[in-house]
Rosetta silent file (secondary structure, phi, psi, omega in degrees, C-alpha in Angstrom):
SEQUENCE: MALPDFNLLITLDAVLTEGSVVGAAKRLRLSPSAMSRALTRVREEMGDPLLVRAGRGLVPTPRATALREPVRKLV
SCORE:     score description
SCORE:     0.000 S_00000001
   1 L     0.000  130.038 -179.911  -13.693  -18.682   -4.631 S_00000001
   2 L   -81.014  141.645  176.074  -13.413  -15.465   -2.638 S_00000001
   3 L   -76.124  146.715  177.527  -13.215  -12.167   -4.461 S_00000001
   4 L   -68.931  154.533  177.863  -10.109  -10.077   -3.836 S_00000001
   5 L   -86.388  102.568 -176.377  -10.467   -7.034   -1.603 S_00000001
   6 L   -70.535  -15.084  174.555  -10.116   -4.151   -4.031 S_00000001
   7 H   -63.861  -22.928  178.109   -9.837   -1.717   -1.112 S_00000001
   8 H   -66.679  -27.903  175.748   -6.312   -3.041   -0.742 S_00000001
   9 H   -65.797  -37.841  177.585   -5.442   -1.364   -4.051 S_00000001
  10 H   -64.555  -41.150  176.920   -6.473    1.960   -2.524 S_00000001
  11 H   -61.187  -49.000 -179.365   -4.237    1.196    0.446 S_00000001
  12 H   -60.631  -44.232  179.122   -1.312    0.285   -1.802 S_00000001
  13 H   -59.900  -44.943 -178.841   -1.779    3.419   -3.907 S_00000001
  14 H   -63.162  -44.008 -179.095   -1.844    5.650   -0.829 S_00000001
  15 H   -67.138  -41.658  179.116    1.286    4.100    0.670 S_00000001
  16 H   -67.306  -36.760  179.618    3.203    4.247   -2.605 S_00000001
  17 H   -71.311  -45.657 -176.195    2.154    7.849   -3.202 S_00000001
  18 H   -81.030  -28.660 -179.373    2.838    9.093    0.320 S_00000001
  19 L    76.351    8.228  177.440    5.915    6.961    0.960 S_00000001
  20 L  -154.177  153.197  178.416    4.923    6.417    4.569 S_00000001
  21 H   -67.777  -42.472 -178.762    2.317    4.582    6.603 S_00000001
  22 H   -64.880  -43.877  178.244    1.479    7.699    8.612 S_00000001
  23 H   -62.821  -42.042  178.279    1.086    9.839    5.483 S_00000001
  24 H   -65.974  -38.169  178.410   -1.106    7.228    3.837 S_00000001
  25 H   -62.380  -45.005  177.921   -3.182    6.929    7.003 S_00000001
  26 H   -61.038  -44.488 -179.157   -3.790   10.681    7.053 S_00000001
  27 H   -59.387  -40.270 -177.652   -4.686   10.659    3.357 S_00000001
  28 H   -95.653    4.633  179.494   -7.267    7.901    3.860 S_00000001
  29 L    57.308   48.854  176.207   -8.398    9.213    7.247 S_00000001
  30 L  -121.205  164.517  173.272   -7.360    6.072    9.092 S_00000001
  31 L   -76.728  153.049  177.189   -5.298    5.543   12.202 S_00000001
  32 H   -56.914  -35.512  179.915   -1.658    4.614   11.598 S_00000001
  33 H   -68.807  -36.925  176.984   -2.286    1.212   13.206 S_00000001
  34 H   -65.852  -39.520  178.520   -5.225    0.530   10.862 S_00000001
  35 H   -66.905  -39.494  178.164   -3.070    1.494    7.878 S_00000001
  36 H   -61.917  -42.911  177.331   -0.273   -0.739    9.116 S_00000001
  37 H   -63.608  -41.546  179.049   -2.674   -3.691    9.365 S_00000001
  38 H   -64.143  -40.453  177.892   -3.989   -2.960    5.866 S_00000001
  39 H   -63.308  -38.169  176.241   -0.418   -2.816    4.527 S_00000001
  40 H   -59.942  -42.847  177.999    0.260   -6.185    6.124 S_00000001
  41 H   -63.848  -41.780  177.910   -2.733   -7.604    4.251 S_00000001
  42 H   -61.218  -45.502 -179.947   -1.496   -6.086    0.967 S_00000001
  43 H   -60.099  -41.635  178.608    1.938   -7.603    1.537 S_00000001
  44 H   -64.945  -42.974 -179.929    0.405  -11.020    2.201 S_00000001
  45 H   -64.946  -39.631 -176.447   -1.772  -10.832   -0.925 S_00000001
  46 H   -84.578  -18.763 -178.146    1.131   -9.702   -3.132 S_00000001
  47 L    67.413   31.704 -177.201    3.712  -12.037   -1.612 S_00000001
  48 L  -150.550  145.026  178.813    6.199   -9.187   -1.456 S_00000001
  49 L   -66.950  -21.598  177.257    7.198   -6.742    1.299 S_00000001
  50 L    64.583  -49.055  177.061    6.477   -3.888   -1.193 S_00000001
  51 E  -132.635  130.874  179.869    8.064   -1.295    1.077 S_00000001
  52 E  -120.915  148.844 -178.477   11.172   -1.855    3.156 S_00000001
  53 E   -70.721  133.278  174.495   12.654    0.315    5.861 S_00000001
  54 E  -137.187  103.443 -174.255   15.645    2.388    4.829 S_00000001
  55 L    67.954 -123.986 -179.500   16.804    4.649    7.613 S_00000001
  56 L   -97.782   -0.860 -177.600   13.746    6.448    8.927 S_00000001
  57 E  -118.707 -172.993  177.689   11.666    5.995    5.780 S_00000001
  58 E  -116.813  140.486  179.376   10.276    3.332    3.488 S_00000001
  59 E  -119.966  132.966  179.672   11.652    2.443    0.066 S_00000001
  60 E   -70.316  144.452  173.765    9.593    0.570   -2.537 S_00000001
  61 L   -75.173  167.940  176.277   10.788   -2.822   -3.695 S_00000001
  62 H   -56.223  -37.219  178.896   11.213   -3.392   -7.454 S_00000001
  63 H   -64.707  -42.779  178.699    7.788   -5.083   -7.488 S_00000001
  64 H   -63.276  -40.367  178.363    6.165   -2.085   -5.801 S_00000001
  65 H   -62.420  -41.299  179.232    7.821    0.257   -8.301 S_00000001
  66 H   -68.029  -30.103 -178.701    6.472   -1.838  -11.173 S_00000001
  67 H   -83.172  -17.592 -172.261    2.974   -1.821   -9.652 S_00000001
  68 H   -52.408  -55.826 -177.248    2.867    1.929   -8.963 S_00000001
  69 H   -68.767  -46.335  178.148    1.457    3.119  -12.319 S_00000001
  70 H   -59.174  -40.553  178.940   -0.947    0.214  -12.972 S_00000001
  71 H   -67.428  -42.632  178.235   -2.383    0.567   -9.463 S_00000001
  72 H   -56.491  -43.719 -179.543   -2.604    4.357   -9.842 S_00000001
  73 H   -66.702  -37.795  179.021   -4.600    3.939  -13.064 S_00000001
  74 H   -69.079  -38.425 -177.953   -6.972    1.435  -11.455 S_00000001
  75 L   -75.645    0.000    0.000   -7.588    3.594   -8.414 S_00000001
């Protein structure tokens, strides 16, 4: 059995805190494309889009909102 990639929690926390892929990328000192790929992996692991486009920004899904505090505490 493979261990989960706990770095994905850091990615999720950054995206939820910043509210954007670009902001999260800057925070973690990654390129926006690297952050986008990491977010794709988080979405696949969670089985939820987590953040959906609304106008020019991203809005958390109900699942992402519920995960925000537990993930924050873990990170």
